[in-house]
Coordinates of C-alpha atoms in Angstrom, one line a residue:
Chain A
X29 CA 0.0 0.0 0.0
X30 CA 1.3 3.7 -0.6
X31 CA 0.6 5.2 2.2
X32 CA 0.6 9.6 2.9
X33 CA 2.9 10.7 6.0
X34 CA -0.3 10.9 8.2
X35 CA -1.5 7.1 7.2
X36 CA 1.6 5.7 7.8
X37 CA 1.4 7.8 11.3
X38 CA -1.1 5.7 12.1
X39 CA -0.2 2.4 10.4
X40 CA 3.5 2.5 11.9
X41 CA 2.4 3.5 15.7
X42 CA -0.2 0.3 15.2
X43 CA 2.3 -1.7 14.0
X44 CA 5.0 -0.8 17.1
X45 CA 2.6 -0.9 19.5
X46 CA 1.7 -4.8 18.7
X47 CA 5.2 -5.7 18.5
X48 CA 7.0 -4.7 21.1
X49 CA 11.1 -5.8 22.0
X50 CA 11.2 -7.0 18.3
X51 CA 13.5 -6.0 15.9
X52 CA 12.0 -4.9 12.4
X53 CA 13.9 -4.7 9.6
X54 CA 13.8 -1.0 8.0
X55 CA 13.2 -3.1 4.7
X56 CA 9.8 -4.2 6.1
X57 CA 8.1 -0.9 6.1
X58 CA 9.9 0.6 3.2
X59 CA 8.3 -2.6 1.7
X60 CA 4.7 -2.0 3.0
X61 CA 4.5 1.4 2.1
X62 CA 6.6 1.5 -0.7
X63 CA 8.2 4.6 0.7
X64 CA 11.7 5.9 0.7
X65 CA 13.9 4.7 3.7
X66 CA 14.5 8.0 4.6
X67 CA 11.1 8.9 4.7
X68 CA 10.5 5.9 6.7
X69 CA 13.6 7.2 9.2
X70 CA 12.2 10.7 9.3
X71 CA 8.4 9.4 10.2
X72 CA 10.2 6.7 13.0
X73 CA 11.9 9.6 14.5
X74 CA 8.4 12.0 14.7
X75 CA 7.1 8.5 16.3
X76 CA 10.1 8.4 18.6
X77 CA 9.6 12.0 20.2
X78 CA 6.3 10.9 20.3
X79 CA 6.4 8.3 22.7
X80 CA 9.2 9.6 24.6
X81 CA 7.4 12.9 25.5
X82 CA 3.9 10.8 26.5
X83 CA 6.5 8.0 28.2
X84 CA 5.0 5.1 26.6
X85 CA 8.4 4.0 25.0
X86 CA 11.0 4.3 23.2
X87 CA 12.3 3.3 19.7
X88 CA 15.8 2.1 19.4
X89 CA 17.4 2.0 16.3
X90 CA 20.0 -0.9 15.4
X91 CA 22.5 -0.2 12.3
X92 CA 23.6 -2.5 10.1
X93 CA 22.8 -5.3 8.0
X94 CA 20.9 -7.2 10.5
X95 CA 19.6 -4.0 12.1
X96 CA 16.6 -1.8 11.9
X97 CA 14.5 -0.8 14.8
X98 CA 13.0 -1.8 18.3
X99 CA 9.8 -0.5 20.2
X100 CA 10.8 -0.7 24.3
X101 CA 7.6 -0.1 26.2
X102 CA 8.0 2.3 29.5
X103 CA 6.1 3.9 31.8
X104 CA 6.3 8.2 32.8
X105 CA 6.6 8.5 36.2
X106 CA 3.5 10.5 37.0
X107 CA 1.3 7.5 35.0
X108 CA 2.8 4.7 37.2
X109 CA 2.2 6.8 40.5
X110 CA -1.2 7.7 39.0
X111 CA -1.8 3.7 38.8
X112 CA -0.4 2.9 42.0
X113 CA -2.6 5.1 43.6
X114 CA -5.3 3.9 42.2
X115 CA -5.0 0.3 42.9
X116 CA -4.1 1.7 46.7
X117 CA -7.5 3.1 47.0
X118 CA -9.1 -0.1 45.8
X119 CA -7.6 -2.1 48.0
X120 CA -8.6 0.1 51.3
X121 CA -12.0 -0.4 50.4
X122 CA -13.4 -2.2 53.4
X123 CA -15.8 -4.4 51.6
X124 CA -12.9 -6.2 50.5
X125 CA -12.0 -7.4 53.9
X126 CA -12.7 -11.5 54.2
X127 CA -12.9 -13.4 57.5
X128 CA -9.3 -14.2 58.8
X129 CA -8.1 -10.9 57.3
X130 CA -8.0 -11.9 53.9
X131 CA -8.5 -9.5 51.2
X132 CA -10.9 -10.0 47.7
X133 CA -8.3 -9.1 45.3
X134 CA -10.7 -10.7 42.2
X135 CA -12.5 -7.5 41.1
X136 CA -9.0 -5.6 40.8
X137 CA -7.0 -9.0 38.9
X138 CA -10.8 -9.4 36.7
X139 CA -10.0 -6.1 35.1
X140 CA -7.8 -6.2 31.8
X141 CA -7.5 -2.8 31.3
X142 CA -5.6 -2.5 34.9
X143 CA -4.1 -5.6 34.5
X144 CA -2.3 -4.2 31.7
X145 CA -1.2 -0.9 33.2
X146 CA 0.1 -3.6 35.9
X147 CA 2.2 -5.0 33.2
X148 CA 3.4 -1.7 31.6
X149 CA 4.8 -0.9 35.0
X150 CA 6.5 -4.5 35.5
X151 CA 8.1 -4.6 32.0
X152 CA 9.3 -1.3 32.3
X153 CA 11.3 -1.8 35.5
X154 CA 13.0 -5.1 33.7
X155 CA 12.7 -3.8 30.3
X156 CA 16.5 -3.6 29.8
X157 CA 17.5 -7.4 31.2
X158 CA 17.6 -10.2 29.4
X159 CA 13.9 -12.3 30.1
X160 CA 13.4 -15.7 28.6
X161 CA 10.4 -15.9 30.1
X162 CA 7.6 -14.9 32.8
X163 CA 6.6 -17.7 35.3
X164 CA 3.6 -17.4 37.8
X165 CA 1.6 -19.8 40.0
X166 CA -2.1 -20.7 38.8
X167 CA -4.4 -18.9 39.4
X168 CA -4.3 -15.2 40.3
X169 CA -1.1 -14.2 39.4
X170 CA -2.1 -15.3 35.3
X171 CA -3.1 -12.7 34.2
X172 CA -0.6 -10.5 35.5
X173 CA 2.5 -12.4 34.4
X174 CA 0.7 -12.5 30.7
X175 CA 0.6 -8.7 30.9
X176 CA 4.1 -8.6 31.6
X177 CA 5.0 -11.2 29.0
X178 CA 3.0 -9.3 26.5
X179 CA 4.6 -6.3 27.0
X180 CA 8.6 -8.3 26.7
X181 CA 7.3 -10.4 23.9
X182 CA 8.3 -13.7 26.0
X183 CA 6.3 -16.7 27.0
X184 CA 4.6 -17.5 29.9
X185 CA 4.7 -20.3 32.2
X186 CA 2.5 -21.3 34.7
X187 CA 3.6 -23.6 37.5
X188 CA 0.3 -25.6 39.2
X189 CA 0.0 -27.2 42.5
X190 CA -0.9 -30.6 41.2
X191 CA 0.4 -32.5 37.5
X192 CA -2.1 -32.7 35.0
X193 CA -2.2 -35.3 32.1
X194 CA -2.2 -32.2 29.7
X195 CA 1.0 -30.9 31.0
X196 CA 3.0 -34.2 29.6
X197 CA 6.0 -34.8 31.6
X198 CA 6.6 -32.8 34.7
X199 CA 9.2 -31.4 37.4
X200 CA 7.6 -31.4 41.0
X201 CA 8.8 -29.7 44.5
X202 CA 8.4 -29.7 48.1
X203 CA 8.5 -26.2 49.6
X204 CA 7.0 -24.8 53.0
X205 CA 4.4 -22.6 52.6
X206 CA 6.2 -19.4 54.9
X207 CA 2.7 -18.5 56.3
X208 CA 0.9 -22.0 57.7
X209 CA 4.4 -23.7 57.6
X210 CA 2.7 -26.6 56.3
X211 CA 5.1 -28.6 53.2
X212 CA 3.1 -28.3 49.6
X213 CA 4.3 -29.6 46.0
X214 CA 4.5 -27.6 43.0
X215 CA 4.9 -28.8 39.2
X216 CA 6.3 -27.7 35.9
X217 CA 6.2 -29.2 32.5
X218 CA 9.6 -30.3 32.0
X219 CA 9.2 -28.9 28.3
X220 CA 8.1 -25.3 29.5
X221 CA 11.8 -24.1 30.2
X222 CA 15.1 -24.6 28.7
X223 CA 18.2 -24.5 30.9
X224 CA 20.2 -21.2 31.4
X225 CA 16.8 -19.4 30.6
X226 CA 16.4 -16.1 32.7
X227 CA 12.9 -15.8 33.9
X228 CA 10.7 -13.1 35.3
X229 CA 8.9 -14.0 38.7
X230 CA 5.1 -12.9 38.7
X231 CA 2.6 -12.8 41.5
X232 CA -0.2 -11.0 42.9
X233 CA 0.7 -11.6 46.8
X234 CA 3.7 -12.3 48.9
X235 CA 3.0 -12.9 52.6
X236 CA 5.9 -14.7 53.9
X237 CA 7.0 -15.4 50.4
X238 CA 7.1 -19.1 50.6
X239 CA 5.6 -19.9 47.0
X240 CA 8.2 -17.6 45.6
X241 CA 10.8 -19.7 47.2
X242 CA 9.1 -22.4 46.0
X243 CA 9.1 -20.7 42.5
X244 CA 13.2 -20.2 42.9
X245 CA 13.9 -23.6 44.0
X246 CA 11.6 -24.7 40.2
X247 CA 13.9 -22.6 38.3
X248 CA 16.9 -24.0 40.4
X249 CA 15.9 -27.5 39.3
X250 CA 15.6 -26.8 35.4
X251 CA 19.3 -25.3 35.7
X252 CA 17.7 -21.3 34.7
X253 CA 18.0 -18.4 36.3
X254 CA 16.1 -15.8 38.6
X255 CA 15.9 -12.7 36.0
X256 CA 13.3 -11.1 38.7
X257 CA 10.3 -10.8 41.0
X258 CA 7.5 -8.7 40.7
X259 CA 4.5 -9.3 43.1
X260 CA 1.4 -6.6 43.2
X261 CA 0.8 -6.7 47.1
X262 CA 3.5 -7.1 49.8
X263 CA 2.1 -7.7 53.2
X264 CA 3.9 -6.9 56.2
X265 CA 3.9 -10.2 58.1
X266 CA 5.4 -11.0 61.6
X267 CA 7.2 -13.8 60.2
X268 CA 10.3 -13.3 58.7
X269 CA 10.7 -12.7 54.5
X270 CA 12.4 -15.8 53.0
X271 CA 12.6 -13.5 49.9
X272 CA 14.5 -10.3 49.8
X273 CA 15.2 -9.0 46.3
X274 CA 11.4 -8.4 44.6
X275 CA 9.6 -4.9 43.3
X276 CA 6.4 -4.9 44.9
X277 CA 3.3 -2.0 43.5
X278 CA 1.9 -1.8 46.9
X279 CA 2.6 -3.0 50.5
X280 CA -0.5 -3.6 53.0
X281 CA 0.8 -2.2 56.1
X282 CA -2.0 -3.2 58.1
X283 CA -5.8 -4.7 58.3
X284 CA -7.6 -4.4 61.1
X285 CA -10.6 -6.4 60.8
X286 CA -12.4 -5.4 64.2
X287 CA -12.5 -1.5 62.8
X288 CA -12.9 -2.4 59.3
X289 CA -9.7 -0.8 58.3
X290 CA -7.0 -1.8 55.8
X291 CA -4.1 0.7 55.0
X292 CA -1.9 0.2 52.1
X293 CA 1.0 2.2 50.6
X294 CA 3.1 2.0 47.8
X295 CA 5.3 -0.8 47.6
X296 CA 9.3 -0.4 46.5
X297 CA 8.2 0.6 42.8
X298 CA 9.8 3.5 42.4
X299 CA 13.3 2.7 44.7
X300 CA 13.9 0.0 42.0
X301 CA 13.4 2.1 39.0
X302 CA 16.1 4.6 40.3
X303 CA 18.5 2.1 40.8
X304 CA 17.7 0.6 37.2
X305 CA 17.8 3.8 35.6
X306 CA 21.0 4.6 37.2
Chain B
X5 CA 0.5 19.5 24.8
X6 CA 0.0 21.3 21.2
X7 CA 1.0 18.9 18.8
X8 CA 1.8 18.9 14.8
X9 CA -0.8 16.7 13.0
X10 CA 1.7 14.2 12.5
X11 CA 2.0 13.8 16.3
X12 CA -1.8 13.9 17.3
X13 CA -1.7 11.0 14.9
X14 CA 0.5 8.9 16.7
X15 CA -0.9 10.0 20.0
X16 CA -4.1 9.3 18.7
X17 CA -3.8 6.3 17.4
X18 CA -2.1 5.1 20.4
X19 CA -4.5 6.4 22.8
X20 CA -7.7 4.6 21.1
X21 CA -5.6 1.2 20.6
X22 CA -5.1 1.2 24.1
X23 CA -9.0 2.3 24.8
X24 CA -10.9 -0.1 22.8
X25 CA -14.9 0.0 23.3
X26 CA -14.5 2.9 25.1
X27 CA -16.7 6.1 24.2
X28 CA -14.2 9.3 24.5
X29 CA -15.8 12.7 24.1
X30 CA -14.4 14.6 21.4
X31 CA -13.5 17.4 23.9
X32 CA -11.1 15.1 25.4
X33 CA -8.9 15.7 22.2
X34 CA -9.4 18.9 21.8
X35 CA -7.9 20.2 25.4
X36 CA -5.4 17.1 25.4
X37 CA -3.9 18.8 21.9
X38 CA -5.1 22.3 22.1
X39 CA -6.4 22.1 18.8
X40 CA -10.1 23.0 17.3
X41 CA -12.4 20.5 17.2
X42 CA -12.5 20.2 13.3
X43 CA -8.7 19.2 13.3
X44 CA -9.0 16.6 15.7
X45 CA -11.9 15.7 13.7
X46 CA -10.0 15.4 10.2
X47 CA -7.6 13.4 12.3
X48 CA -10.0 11.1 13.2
X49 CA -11.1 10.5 9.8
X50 CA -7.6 9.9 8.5
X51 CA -7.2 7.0 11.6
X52 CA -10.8 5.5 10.6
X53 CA -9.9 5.0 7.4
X54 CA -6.7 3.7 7.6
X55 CA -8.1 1.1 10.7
X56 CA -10.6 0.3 7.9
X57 CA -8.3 -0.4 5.3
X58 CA -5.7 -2.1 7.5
X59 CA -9.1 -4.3 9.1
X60 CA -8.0 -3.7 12.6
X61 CA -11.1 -2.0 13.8
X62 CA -13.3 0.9 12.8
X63 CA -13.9 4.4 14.6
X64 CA -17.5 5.5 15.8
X65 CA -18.9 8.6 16.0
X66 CA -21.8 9.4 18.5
X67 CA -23.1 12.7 17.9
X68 CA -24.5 15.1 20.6
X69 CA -23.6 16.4 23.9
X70 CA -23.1 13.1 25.1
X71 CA -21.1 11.6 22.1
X72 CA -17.7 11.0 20.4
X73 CA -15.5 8.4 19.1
X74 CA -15.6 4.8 20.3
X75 CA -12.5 2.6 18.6
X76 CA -14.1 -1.1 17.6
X77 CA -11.4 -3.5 17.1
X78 CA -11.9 -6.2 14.4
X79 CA -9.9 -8.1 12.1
X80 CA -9.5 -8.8 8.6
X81 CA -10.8 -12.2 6.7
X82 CA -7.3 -12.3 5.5
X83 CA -5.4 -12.0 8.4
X84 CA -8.1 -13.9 10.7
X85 CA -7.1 -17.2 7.9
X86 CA -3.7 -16.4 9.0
X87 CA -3.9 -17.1 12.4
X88 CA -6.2 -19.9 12.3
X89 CA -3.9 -21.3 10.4
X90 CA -0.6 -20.9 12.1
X91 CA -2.2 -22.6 15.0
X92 CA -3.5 -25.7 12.9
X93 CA -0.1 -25.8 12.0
X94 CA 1.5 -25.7 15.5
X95 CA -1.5 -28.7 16.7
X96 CA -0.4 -30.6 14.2
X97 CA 3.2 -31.4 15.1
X98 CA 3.0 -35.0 16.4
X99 CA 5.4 -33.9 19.2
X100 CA 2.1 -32.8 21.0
X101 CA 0.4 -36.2 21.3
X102 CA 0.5 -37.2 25.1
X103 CA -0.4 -40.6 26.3
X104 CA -4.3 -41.3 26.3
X105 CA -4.4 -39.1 23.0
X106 CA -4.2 -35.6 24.9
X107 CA -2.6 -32.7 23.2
X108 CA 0.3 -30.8 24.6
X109 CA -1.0 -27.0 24.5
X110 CA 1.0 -25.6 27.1
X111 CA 3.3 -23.7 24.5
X112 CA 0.6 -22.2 22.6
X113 CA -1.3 -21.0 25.3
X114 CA 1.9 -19.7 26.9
X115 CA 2.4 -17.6 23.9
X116 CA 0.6 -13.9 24.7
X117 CA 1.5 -12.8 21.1
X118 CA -0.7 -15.8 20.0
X119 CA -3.1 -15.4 22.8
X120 CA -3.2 -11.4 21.8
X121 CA -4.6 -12.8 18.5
X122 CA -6.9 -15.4 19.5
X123 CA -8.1 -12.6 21.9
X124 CA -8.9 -9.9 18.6
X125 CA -10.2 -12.9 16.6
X126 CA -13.3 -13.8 19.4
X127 CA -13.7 -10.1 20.1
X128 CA -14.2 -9.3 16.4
X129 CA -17.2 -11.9 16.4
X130 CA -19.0 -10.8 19.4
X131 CA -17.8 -7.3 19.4
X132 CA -21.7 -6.0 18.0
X133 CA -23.3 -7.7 21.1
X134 CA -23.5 -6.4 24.5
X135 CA -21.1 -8.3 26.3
X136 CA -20.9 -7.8 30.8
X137 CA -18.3 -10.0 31.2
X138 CA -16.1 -12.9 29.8
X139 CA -16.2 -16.3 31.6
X140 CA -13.8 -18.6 31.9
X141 CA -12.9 -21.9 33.9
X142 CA -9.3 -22.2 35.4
X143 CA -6.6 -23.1 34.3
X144 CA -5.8 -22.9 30.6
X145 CA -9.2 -20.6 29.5
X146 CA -7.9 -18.1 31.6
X147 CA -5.6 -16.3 29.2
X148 CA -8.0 -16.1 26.5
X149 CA -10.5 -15.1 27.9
X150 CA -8.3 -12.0 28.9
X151 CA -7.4 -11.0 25.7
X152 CA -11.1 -11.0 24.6
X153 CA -11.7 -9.2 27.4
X154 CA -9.0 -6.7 27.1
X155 CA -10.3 -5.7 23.4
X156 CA -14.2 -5.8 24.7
X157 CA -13.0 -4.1 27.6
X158 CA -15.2 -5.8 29.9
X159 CA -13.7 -7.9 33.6
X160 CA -13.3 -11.3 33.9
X161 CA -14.5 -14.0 35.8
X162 CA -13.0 -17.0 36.6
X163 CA -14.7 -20.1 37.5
X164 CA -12.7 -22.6 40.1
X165 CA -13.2 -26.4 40.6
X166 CA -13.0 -25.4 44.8
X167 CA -14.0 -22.4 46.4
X168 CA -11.1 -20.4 48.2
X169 CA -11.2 -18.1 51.5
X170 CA -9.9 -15.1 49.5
X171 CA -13.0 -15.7 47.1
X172 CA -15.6 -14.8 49.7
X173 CA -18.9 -16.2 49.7
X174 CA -18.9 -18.6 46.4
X175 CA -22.2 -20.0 44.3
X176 CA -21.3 -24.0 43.8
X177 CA -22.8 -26.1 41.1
X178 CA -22.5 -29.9 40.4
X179 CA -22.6 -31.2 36.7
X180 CA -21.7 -33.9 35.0
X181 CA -18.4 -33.9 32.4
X182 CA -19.2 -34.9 29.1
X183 CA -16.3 -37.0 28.8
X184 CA -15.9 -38.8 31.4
X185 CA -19.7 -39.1 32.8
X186 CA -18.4 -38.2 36.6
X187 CA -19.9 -35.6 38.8
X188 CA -17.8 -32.1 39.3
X189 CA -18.0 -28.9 40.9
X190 CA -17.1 -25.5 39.9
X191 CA -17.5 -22.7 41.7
X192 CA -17.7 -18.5 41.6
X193 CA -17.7 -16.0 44.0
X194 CA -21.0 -14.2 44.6
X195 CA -19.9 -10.4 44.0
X196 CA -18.4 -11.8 40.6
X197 CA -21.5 -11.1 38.5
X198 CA -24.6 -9.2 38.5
X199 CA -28.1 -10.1 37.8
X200 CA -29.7 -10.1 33.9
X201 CA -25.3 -9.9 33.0
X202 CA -24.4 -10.7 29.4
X203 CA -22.1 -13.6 29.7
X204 CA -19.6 -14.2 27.2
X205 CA -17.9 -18.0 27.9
X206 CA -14.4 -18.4 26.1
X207 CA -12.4 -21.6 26.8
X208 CA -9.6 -23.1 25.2
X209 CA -10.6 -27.2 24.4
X210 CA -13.9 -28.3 24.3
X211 CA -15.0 -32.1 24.3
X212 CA -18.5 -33.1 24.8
X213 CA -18.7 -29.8 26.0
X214 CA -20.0 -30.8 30.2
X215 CA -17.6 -28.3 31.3
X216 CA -19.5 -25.3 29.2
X217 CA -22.3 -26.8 30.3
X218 CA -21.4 -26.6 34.0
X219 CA -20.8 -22.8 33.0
X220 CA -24.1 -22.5 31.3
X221 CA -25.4 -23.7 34.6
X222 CA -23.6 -21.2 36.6
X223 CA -24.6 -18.3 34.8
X224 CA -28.5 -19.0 35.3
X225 CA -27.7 -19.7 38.5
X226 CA -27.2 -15.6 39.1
X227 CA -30.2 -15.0 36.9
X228 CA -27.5 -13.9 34.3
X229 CA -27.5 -14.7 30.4
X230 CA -25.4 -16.4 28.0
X231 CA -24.2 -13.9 25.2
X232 CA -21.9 -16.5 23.1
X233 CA -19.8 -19.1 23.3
X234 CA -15.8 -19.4 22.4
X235 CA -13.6 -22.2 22.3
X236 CA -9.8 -22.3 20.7
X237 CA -9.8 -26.0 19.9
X238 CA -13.4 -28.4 19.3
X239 CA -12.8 -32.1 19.6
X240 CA -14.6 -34.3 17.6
X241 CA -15.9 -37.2 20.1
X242 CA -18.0 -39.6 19.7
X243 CA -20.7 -38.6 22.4
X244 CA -23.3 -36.8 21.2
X245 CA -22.1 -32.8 22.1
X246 CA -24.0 -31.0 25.1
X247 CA -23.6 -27.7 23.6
X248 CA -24.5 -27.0 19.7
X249 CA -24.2 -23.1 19.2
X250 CA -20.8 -22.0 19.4
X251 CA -17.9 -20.3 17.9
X252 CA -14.2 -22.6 17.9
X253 CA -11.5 -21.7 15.8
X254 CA -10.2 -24.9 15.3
X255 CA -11.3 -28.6 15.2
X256 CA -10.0 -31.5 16.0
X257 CA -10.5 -34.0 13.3
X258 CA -8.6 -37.0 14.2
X259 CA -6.0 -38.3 16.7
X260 CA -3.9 -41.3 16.0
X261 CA -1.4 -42.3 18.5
X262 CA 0.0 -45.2 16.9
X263 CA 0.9 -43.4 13.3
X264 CA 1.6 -40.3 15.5
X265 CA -0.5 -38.3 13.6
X266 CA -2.7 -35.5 14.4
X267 CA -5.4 -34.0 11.9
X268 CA -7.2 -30.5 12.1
X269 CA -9.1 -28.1 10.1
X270 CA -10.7 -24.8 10.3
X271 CA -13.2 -24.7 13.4
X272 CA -17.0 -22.8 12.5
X273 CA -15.2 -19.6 13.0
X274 CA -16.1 -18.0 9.0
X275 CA -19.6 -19.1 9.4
X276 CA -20.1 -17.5 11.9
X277 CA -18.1 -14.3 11.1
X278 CA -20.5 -14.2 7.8
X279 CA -23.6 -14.8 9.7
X280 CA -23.2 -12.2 12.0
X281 CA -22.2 -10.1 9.1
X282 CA -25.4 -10.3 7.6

């Protein structure tokens, strides 16, 4: 198709936007729109202000042969504070308190359009280390970890409590739950991860952080390695944290059933992304 | 931010990719890019017609003091056959085939690029219906039924073989699987969906079809209705099918173990793309 400046505004930003961390060839969309290259470069680089003035990304350009150029989704500041905050005044919402100080956390997970703000502001933070893949327990932390992996163009895999005849061959472990102490199993198809893979840790809750252990100890087994954590909500738990080194969005600080209270506050978001911008 | 047209285009763009289903009041524009109304308008018409042509979606315009632009996603016949067929392709490697005859579709699943697609291809078919909510049974549904969601932008709601504490008060139902004739359970929480609801189910295999059944079941059970019916992959079986009016992208022709060989064709997807055209 041969396409004006403003057409291929429109086709180009579609185009990034649904293939994000891969490389297209410059070829590619002199090809599509039959254009010059250099108007191709000159559109790429309106794109490029673009989306670094909004903070949605940026576009890297690769030279060479094998080269040509790279959408890296990010997040502005002010947006991921604006998101944090709003998931932060969800969760105080007393109706969400359960018996035994639990908290409903399905309304906030059963919305996609939050859950992908959730993963713009995970793949941001680990948007310049290498990810193989994004791993998460069934069943909450799903949709989050597919967010993520959206956003890095990795797959997702999802370790279960029990082995299913669908899952083919698998790799199980013991681990002790941190909170109730009591020992559970988890499994992974043994086809889901190569060895030396790095992958991305996803969850929506860390207590104690016992299935996140758990989670290590998986990757541990299948020879990979920990690329990250991310969780969504960090409680504050008398017992001590078996896991140290995770970005959490928000931290409960406390629930007090009796008065129907819960106070939450942002998590270590934003002390991470200074370091990783440093 | 007063922008050139070349960068309302990408912001624009951007901005209603990321806000499908969503009605946005012109006004929104025109203080977002301090421009006049009629430039944001042109703009518009330049993104509407190149969504159109490209068969990603199409722009609506609601006139009046309560109106403006609502971005529908759809998707091309063309590219639509292109993604049905890429996963035909990736079913039939015989390095799926698990004992019993069960196919390996942890992979595909765990691909969100794929899942992104399979998300636009459902959403396409029921995107003229008024859809409350997109149901799904744990574990493998789950992602799809995001990505329809995400593009309907409507929540989720996931159905769970056992009811957990963080759930709150749950409906249960018994029913019977197709399959295997034995009694289940699933189960939802209460506050997950409202009364006279438009239900949209999406799963990703479906046999005899008890477990869409069991949803079915569910759904009346809170006086809600059933708006359509999605599955990725329809196995042919030799029970009679519990469910006859649904969409499925793929079928399942034939499985055999001993020539390792796996045969399957086009699901009812086109007919009921033209049907619903008509």
């Amino acid at each position: 198709m041969k396409l004006k400046r403003s057409g291929r505004m429109v086709d180009l930003t579609t185009y990034l936007l649904q293939h994000p961390h891969q490389l297209i060839p410059l070829s590619y969309f002199v090809e599509r729109y039959q254009s010059a290259k250099s108007s191709i470069s000159e559109d790429l680089a309106i794109i490029k202000e673009n989306f670094e003035y909004q903070g949605i990304g940026s576009i890297m350009t690769v030279a060479g042969a094998a080269g040509g150029v790279k959408y890296i989704p990010s997040i502005s500041k002010e947006e991921a504070s604006a998101i944090i905050h709003e998931i932060i005044d969800m969760l105080e919402d007393p109706e969400r308190l359960l018996p035994g100080g639990y908290l409903y956390l399905t309304d906030i997970i059963g919305n996609p359009n939050l859950v992908n703000q959730v993963g713009r502001l995970f793949s941001s933070v680990f948007s310049h280390q290498k990810i193989d893949a994004v791993m998460t327990v069934a069943t909450k932390g799903i949709p989050l970890a597919y967010a993520v992996a959206s956003q890095l163009n990795v797959p997702v895999v999802i370790v279960r409590s029990n082995s299913r005849v669908t899952e083919g061959s698998t790799v199980s472990i013991n681990y002790v739950s941190g909170s109730t102490k009591r020992i559970q199993t988890m499994a992974l198809a043994r086809r889901s991860i190569q060895k030396g893979a790095n992958v991305l840790i996803i969850d929506d809750f860390m207590k104690a952080g016992g299935t996140i252990r758990g989670m290590i100890s998986l990757i541990k087994e299948f020879q990979a390695e920990v690329a990250g954590i991310g969780v969504l909500v960090e409680a504050q738990d008398g017992a001590e944290r078996l896991v140290d080194d995770y970005v959490s969005l928000t931290r409960l600080a406390s629930v007090n059933e009796k008065e129907q209270r819960i106070e939450v506050e942002e998590g270590n978001y934003f002390n991470q992304k200074e370091t990783s911008e440093q």
